[in-house]
């Protein structure tokens, strides 16, 4: 399975409380995010995986039966990036430099995916703080696509984690108001799908919030989306330009699904940092039993 990952990466400090992490002051956090975004793709889907045999003092390759072949391209705008400060081998990714308007960088990634149609089995877009930790991620995606068909698109649930506080793990893309997406999707069209994933009964739902900061299309899906007259139109009507690049095009093109709220960990990605988790104190309280109310 050949997989192309295109990552939109931008950093330029503007102010401490900026809306997007790319513009906030924590440079180390942003550097850690892009580092882990790249590294975990290699940890889970790359071929450089080994086991130590202490009996005979050898190191052998493992997990080669997955037959993944991955290419990672990091797309940047001008000199506003942190790639020169990363302490990882340069051959772990390719750098695609553009002069794009920073907030529209995601659409440059779409164009890069389009230029590579026919060369890969999966075409993946990620914001630079998305971490995939599930080595069965694409096995699950293949299973869903086979059962639901290419007109349906499965999106992962994003979560953040904390080491210092309760809750320790929070899924950050809960429901939006109906009006936020009703002009772009009809969630009542095949509202639910059901199946058995690794013997676990699972239910998928058309979400009121299809955003995940990423998407993963097979060749047929990318060809279908790119045939639409709105492909690469740089429409930013969903929340803002970053959210639109990650979500608006796929929302208008496919029936987007996520696992239901009681099963979010069956298909998930990590959002690096705790920007949303830190907002919980301002929005809700936790009971002594640990249940939000």
CSV table of C-alpha atoms in Angstrom, one decimal:
chain,number,residue,atom,x,y,z
A,1,UNK,CA,0.0,0.0,0.0
A,2,UNK,CA,1.5,3.3,-1.1
A,3,UNK,CA,0.5,6.3,1.0
A,4,UNK,CA,1.2,10.0,0.4
A,5,UNK,CA,1.0,12.3,3.5
A,6,UNK,CA,1.0,16.0,2.9
A,7,UNK,CA,1.3,18.2,6.0
A,8,UNK,CA,0.5,21.9,6.2
A,9,UNK,CA,3.1,23.5,8.4
A,10,UNK,CA,3.4,27.2,9.4
A,11,UNK,CA,4.9,29.0,12.3
A,12,UNK,CA,5.3,32.8,12.9
A,13,UNK,CA,4.8,34.3,16.3
A,14,UNK,CA,2.3,37.0,16.4
A,15,UNK,CA,0.7,37.1,19.9
A,16,UNK,CA,0.3,34.8,22.9
A,17,UNK,CA,-3.4,34.4,22.6
A,18,UNK,CA,-3.7,34.1,18.8
A,19,UNK,CA,-6.5,31.9,17.5
A,20,UNK,CA,-4.2,29.3,15.8
A,21,UNK,CA,-1.2,27.6,17.3
A,22,UNK,CA,0.8,28.6,14.3
A,23,UNK,CA,0.6,32.2,15.5
A,24,UNK,CA,1.0,31.7,19.2
A,25,UNK,CA,4.2,32.1,21.2
A,26,UNK,CA,5.0,28.5,22.2
A,27,UNK,CA,7.7,27.7,19.7
A,28,UNK,CA,8.8,24.5,21.4
A,29,UNK,CA,5.3,23.1,21.5
A,30,UNK,CA,4.9,23.8,17.8
A,31,UNK,CA,8.3,22.2,17.0
A,32,UNK,CA,7.4,19.1,19.1
A,33,UNK,CA,4.1,18.9,17.2
A,34,UNK,CA,5.6,18.7,13.7
A,35,UNK,CA,8.3,16.4,14.9
A,36,UNK,CA,5.9,13.9,16.4
A,37,UNK,CA,3.5,14.3,13.4
A,38,UNK,CA,6.3,13.1,11.1
A,39,UNK,CA,7.9,10.5,13.4
A,40,UNK,CA,4.7,8.7,14.3
A,41,UNK,CA,4.0,8.1,10.6
A,42,UNK,CA,7.3,6.3,10.4
A,43,UNK,CA,6.8,4.5,13.7
A,44,UNK,CA,3.6,3.0,12.6
A,45,UNK,CA,3.8,2.8,8.8
A,46,UNK,CA,7.5,3.0,7.9
A,47,UNK,CA,9.7,0.0,7.2
A,48,UNK,CA,12.5,0.9,9.7
A,49,UNK,CA,11.1,-1.3,12.5
A,50,UNK,CA,13.2,-3.9,14.3
A,51,UNK,CA,13.4,-6.4,17.1
A,52,UNK,CA,16.5,-7.2,19.2
A,53,UNK,CA,17.4,-10.9,19.6
A,54,UNK,CA,19.5,-10.9,22.8
A,55,UNK,CA,20.3,-14.7,22.4
A,56,UNK,CA,22.4,-14.3,19.3
A,57,UNK,CA,23.0,-10.5,19.4
A,58,UNK,CA,21.2,-9.7,16.2
A,59,UNK,CA,18.7,-7.1,15.2
A,60,UNK,CA,16.0,-8.1,12.7
A,61,UNK,CA,13.4,-6.3,10.7
A,62,UNK,CA,9.8,-6.7,11.9
A,63,UNK,CA,6.3,-5.6,10.7
A,64,UNK,CA,7.4,-5.9,7.1
A,65,UNK,CA,4.3,-7.8,6.1
A,66,UNK,CA,2.2,-4.6,6.1
A,67,UNK,CA,3.9,-3.6,2.9
A,68,UNK,CA,3.4,0.1,3.5
A,69,UNK,CA,5.4,2.5,1.4
A,70,UNK,CA,5.1,6.0,2.6
A,71,UNK,CA,6.1,9.5,1.4
A,72,UNK,CA,5.8,12.5,3.6
A,73,UNK,CA,5.7,16.0,2.2
A,74,UNK,CA,5.7,19.1,4.5
A,75,UNK,CA,4.2,22.1,2.7
A,76,UNK,CA,5.4,25.5,4.0
A,77,UNK,CA,5.0,29.2,3.1
A,78,UNK,CA,8.1,31.3,2.7
A,79,UNK,CA,10.5,31.1,5.6
A,80,UNK,CA,7.8,30.8,8.3
A,81,UNK,CA,8.5,27.3,9.4
A,82,UNK,CA,10.5,25.3,11.9
A,83,UNK,CA,11.9,22.6,9.6
A,84,UNK,CA,15.5,23.9,9.9
A,85,UNK,CA,15.3,23.3,13.7
A,86,UNK,CA,14.2,19.7,13.6
A,87,UNK,CA,16.7,17.1,14.8
A,88,UNK,CA,15.6,14.2,12.6
A,89,UNK,CA,17.2,12.8,9.5
A,90,UNK,CA,16.3,14.9,6.4
A,91,UNK,CA,15.3,11.8,4.4
A,92,UNK,CA,12.3,11.2,6.6
A,93,UNK,CA,10.3,13.8,4.7
A,94,UNK,CA,10.3,16.1,1.7
A,95,UNK,CA,10.0,19.9,2.0
A,96,UNK,CA,7.7,21.6,-0.5
A,97,UNK,CA,8.2,25.3,-0.3
A,98,UNK,CA,5.5,27.7,-1.5
A,99,UNK,CA,4.7,31.4,-1.4
A,100,UNK,CA,1.1,30.8,-0.5
A,101,UNK,CA,-0.9,33.0,1.8
A,102,UNK,CA,-0.3,31.3,5.2
A,103,UNK,CA,-3.9,30.7,6.1
A,104,UNK,CA,-4.5,29.2,2.7
A,105,UNK,CA,-1.6,26.8,2.9
A,106,UNK,CA,-3.9,23.8,3.2
A,107,UNK,CA,-5.2,24.4,-0.3
A,108,UNK,CA,-1.7,24.2,-1.6
A,109,UNK,CA,-1.6,20.7,-0.1
A,110,UNK,CA,-4.8,19.8,-2.0
A,111,UNK,CA,-3.1,20.8,-5.2
A,112,UNK,CA,-0.1,18.7,-4.3
A,113,UNK,CA,-2.3,15.7,-3.7
A,114,UNK,CA,-4.0,16.2,-7.0
A,115,UNK,CA,-0.7,16.3,-8.9
A,116,UNK,CA,0.1,12.9,-7.6
A,117,UNK,CA,-3.1,11.1,-8.6
A,118,UNK,CA,-2.4,7.6,-9.9
A,119,UNK,CA,0.8,7.1,-7.9
A,120,UNK,CA,-0.6,6.2,-4.5
A,121,UNK,CA,-3.3,4.1,-2.9
A,122,UNK,CA,-4.1,6.7,-0.2
A,123,UNK,CA,-3.8,10.5,-0.3
A,124,UNK,CA,-3.7,12.1,3.2
A,125,UNK,CA,-3.9,15.6,4.4
A,126,UNK,CA,-2.8,16.5,7.9
A,127,UNK,CA,-2.4,19.7,9.9
A,128,UNK,CA,1.0,19.7,11.5
A,129,UNK,CA,-0.3,18.9,15.0
A,130,UNK,CA,-2.1,15.6,14.1
A,131,UNK,CA,-0.5,12.4,15.5
A,132,UNK,CA,-1.6,9.0,14.3
A,133,UNK,CA,-0.7,6.4,16.9
A,134,UNK,CA,-2.8,3.5,15.6
A,135,UNK,CA,-0.8,1.0,13.5
A,136,UNK,CA,-4.1,-0.5,12.3
A,137,UNK,CA,-5.4,2.9,11.1
A,138,UNK,CA,-5.4,2.1,7.4
A,139,UNK,CA,-6.7,-1.5,8.0
A,140,UNK,CA,-9.7,0.1,9.6
A,141,UNK,CA,-10.1,2.6,6.9
A,142,UNK,CA,-9.9,-0.1,4.2
A,143,UNK,CA,-12.5,-2.2,6.1
A,144,UNK,CA,-14.9,0.8,6.2
A,145,UNK,CA,-14.4,1.8,2.6
A,146,UNK,CA,-15.0,-1.8,1.4
A,147,UNK,CA,-18.3,-2.0,3.4
A,148,UNK,CA,-19.7,1.5,3.0
A,149,UNK,CA,-18.4,2.4,-0.5
A,150,UNK,CA,-16.3,5.2,-1.8
A,151,UNK,CA,-19.1,7.7,-1.5
A,152,UNK,CA,-18.7,7.5,2.3
A,153,UNK,CA,-15.7,8.9,4.1
A,154,UNK,CA,-14.7,7.9,7.6
A,155,UNK,CA,-13.1,10.7,9.7
A,156,UNK,CA,-11.2,10.1,12.9
A,157,UNK,CA,-12.0,11.5,16.3
A,158,UNK,CA,-9.4,14.0,17.6
A,159,UNK,CA,-8.4,13.9,21.2
A,160,UNK,CA,-6.0,15.7,23.6
A,161,UNK,CA,-4.4,14.2,26.6
A,162,UNK,CA,-3.2,15.6,30.0
A,163,UNK,CA,-0.7,14.4,32.5
A,164,UNK,CA,-1.6,16.7,35.3
A,165,UNK,CA,-5.4,16.9,35.5
A,166,UNK,CA,-8.7,15.2,35.1
A,167,UNK,CA,-10.0,14.4,32.5
A,168,UNK,CA,-6.9,12.8,31.2
A,169,UNK,CA,-8.2,12.4,27.7
A,170,UNK,CA,-10.8,14.6,25.9
A,171,UNK,CA,-12.3,14.4,22.4
A,172,UNK,CA,-12.3,17.9,21.1
A,173,UNK,CA,-14.6,17.9,18.1
A,174,UNK,CA,-18.1,17.6,19.7
A,175,UNK,CA,-21.3,18.7,18.0
A,176,UNK,CA,-21.6,22.1,16.4
A,177,UNK,CA,-24.9,23.8,15.9
A,178,UNK,CA,-26.9,22.5,13.0
A,179,UNK,CA,-26.5,25.8,11.1
A,180,UNK,CA,-22.7,25.4,11.0
A,181,UNK,CA,-22.9,22.6,8.4
A,182,UNK,CA,-26.4,22.4,7.0
A,183,UNK,CA,-25.5,24.3,3.9
A,184,UNK,CA,-22.8,21.7,3.1
A,185,UNK,CA,-24.1,18.3,4.2
A,186,UNK,CA,-27.4,16.5,4.9
A,187,UNK,CA,-26.8,14.4,8.0
A,188,UNK,CA,-30.1,12.7,7.6
A,189,UNK,CA,-29.0,11.0,4.4
A,190,UNK,CA,-28.0,7.5,5.6
A,191,UNK,CA,-27.6,8.9,9.1
A,192,UNK,CA,-26.2,5.6,10.6
A,193,UNK,CA,-24.1,2.7,9.5
A,194,UNK,CA,-23.3,-0.4,11.5
A,195,UNK,CA,-20.7,-3.1,11.3
A,196,UNK,CA,-18.4,-5.4,13.3
A,197,UNK,CA,-14.8,-4.2,13.6
A,198,UNK,CA,-12.5,-6.8,15.0
A,199,UNK,CA,-15.6,-8.6,16.5
A,200,UNK,CA,-16.7,-5.3,18.1
A,201,UNK,CA,-20.1,-4.0,17.1
A,202,UNK,CA,-19.6,-0.4,15.9
A,203,UNK,CA,-22.0,2.3,14.9
A,204,UNK,CA,-21.1,5.2,12.6
A,205,UNK,CA,-23.0,8.5,12.4
A,206,UNK,CA,-23.2,11.5,10.2
A,207,UNK,CA,-21.6,14.0,12.6
A,208,UNK,CA,-22.7,17.6,13.2
A,209,UNK,CA,-19.0,18.3,13.4
A,210,UNK,CA,-17.1,16.5,10.6
A,211,UNK,CA,-13.8,18.3,11.3
A,212,UNK,CA,-10.7,16.3,12.3
A,213,UNK,CA,-7.8,18.5,11.1
A,214,UNK,CA,-7.1,15.8,8.5
A,215,UNK,CA,-8.6,13.5,5.9
A,216,UNK,CA,-7.6,10.3,4.2
A,217,UNK,CA,-8.8,9.5,0.6
A,218,UNK,CA,-8.3,6.5,-1.6
A,219,UNK,CA,-7.5,7.0,-5.3
A,220,UNK,CA,-11.1,6.7,-6.4
A,221,UNK,CA,-12.2,9.3,-3.8
A,222,UNK,CA,-9.6,11.8,-4.7
A,223,UNK,CA,-10.4,11.4,-8.4
A,224,UNK,CA,-14.1,12.0,-7.7
A,225,UNK,CA,-13.5,15.1,-5.5
A,226,UNK,CA,-11.1,16.6,-8.0
A,227,UNK,CA,-13.7,16.3,-10.8
A,228,UNK,CA,-16.0,18.7,-9.0
A,229,UNK,CA,-16.0,22.3,-10.2
A,230,UNK,CA,-15.4,23.5,-6.6
A,231,UNK,CA,-12.2,21.6,-6.2
A,232,UNK,CA,-9.3,24.0,-5.4
A,233,UNK,CA,-11.8,27.0,-5.2
A,234,UNK,CA,-10.3,28.0,-1.8
A,235,UNK,CA,-13.7,28.3,-0.3
A,236,UNK,CA,-13.3,29.3,3.4
A,237,UNK,CA,-16.9,29.4,4.6
A,238,UNK,CA,-16.6,26.6,7.2
A,239,UNK,CA,-15.4,28.3,10.4
A,240,UNK,CA,-12.2,29.7,8.9
A,241,UNK,CA,-9.5,29.0,6.2
A,242,UNK,CA,-7.7,26.3,8.2
A,243,UNK,CA,-10.9,24.4,9.1
A,244,UNK,CA,-12.2,24.8,5.5
A,245,UNK,CA,-9.0,23.3,4.0
A,246,UNK,CA,-9.3,20.3,6.3
A,247,UNK,CA,-13.1,19.7,6.1
A,248,UNK,CA,-15.2,21.8,3.7
A,249,UNK,CA,-14.3,20.1,0.4
A,250,UNK,CA,-14.8,16.6,1.7
A,251,UNK,CA,-18.0,17.6,3.5
A,252,UNK,CA,-19.5,18.8,0.3
A,253,UNK,CA,-18.3,15.8,-1.7
A,254,UNK,CA,-18.8,12.7,0.6
A,255,UNK,CA,-21.1,11.3,3.2
A,256,UNK,CA,-18.8,11.9,6.2
A,257,UNK,CA,-19.0,9.5,9.1
A,258,UNK,CA,-17.5,9.2,12.6
A,259,UNK,CA,-17.9,6.6,15.2
A,260,UNK,CA,-20.7,7.4,17.7
A,261,UNK,CA,-19.8,9.3,21.0
A,262,UNK,CA,-19.7,6.1,23.0
A,263,UNK,CA,-17.0,4.6,20.7
A,264,UNK,CA,-14.7,7.4,19.7
A,265,UNK,CA,-11.4,5.5,20.4
A,266,UNK,CA,-12.2,2.9,17.6
A,267,UNK,CA,-10.9,5.4,15.0
A,268,UNK,CA,-8.9,8.4,16.4
A,269,UNK,CA,-6.0,10.7,16.1
A,270,UNK,CA,-4.2,12.8,18.7
A,271,UNK,CA,-4.2,16.6,18.6
A,272,UNK,CA,-0.8,17.6,20.0
A,273,UNK,CA,-1.0,19.9,23.0
A,274,UNK,CA,-3.8,20.8,25.4
A,275,UNK,CA,-5.3,24.0,23.9
A,276,UNK,CA,-8.9,22.7,23.9
A,277,UNK,CA,-8.5,20.6,27.1
A,278,UNK,CA,-7.5,23.8,28.9
A,279,UNK,CA,-10.9,25.3,28.0
A,280,UNK,CA,-12.9,22.8,30.0
A,281,UNK,CA,-12.7,24.7,33.3
A,282,UNK,CA,-14.3,27.6,31.6
A,283,UNK,CA,-17.1,25.6,30.1
A,284,UNK,CA,-18.0,22.7,32.3
A,285,UNK,CA,-17.2,21.1,35.7
A,286,UNK,CA,-16.5,17.5,36.6
A,287,UNK,CA,-18.3,15.7,39.4
A,288,UNK,CA,-16.3,13.8,42.0
A,289,UNK,CA,-17.0,10.7,40.1
A,290,UNK,CA,-15.3,12.1,37.1
A,291,UNK,CA,-18.3,12.5,34.9
A,292,UNK,CA,-18.8,15.8,33.1
A,293,UNK,CA,-22.0,17.7,33.9
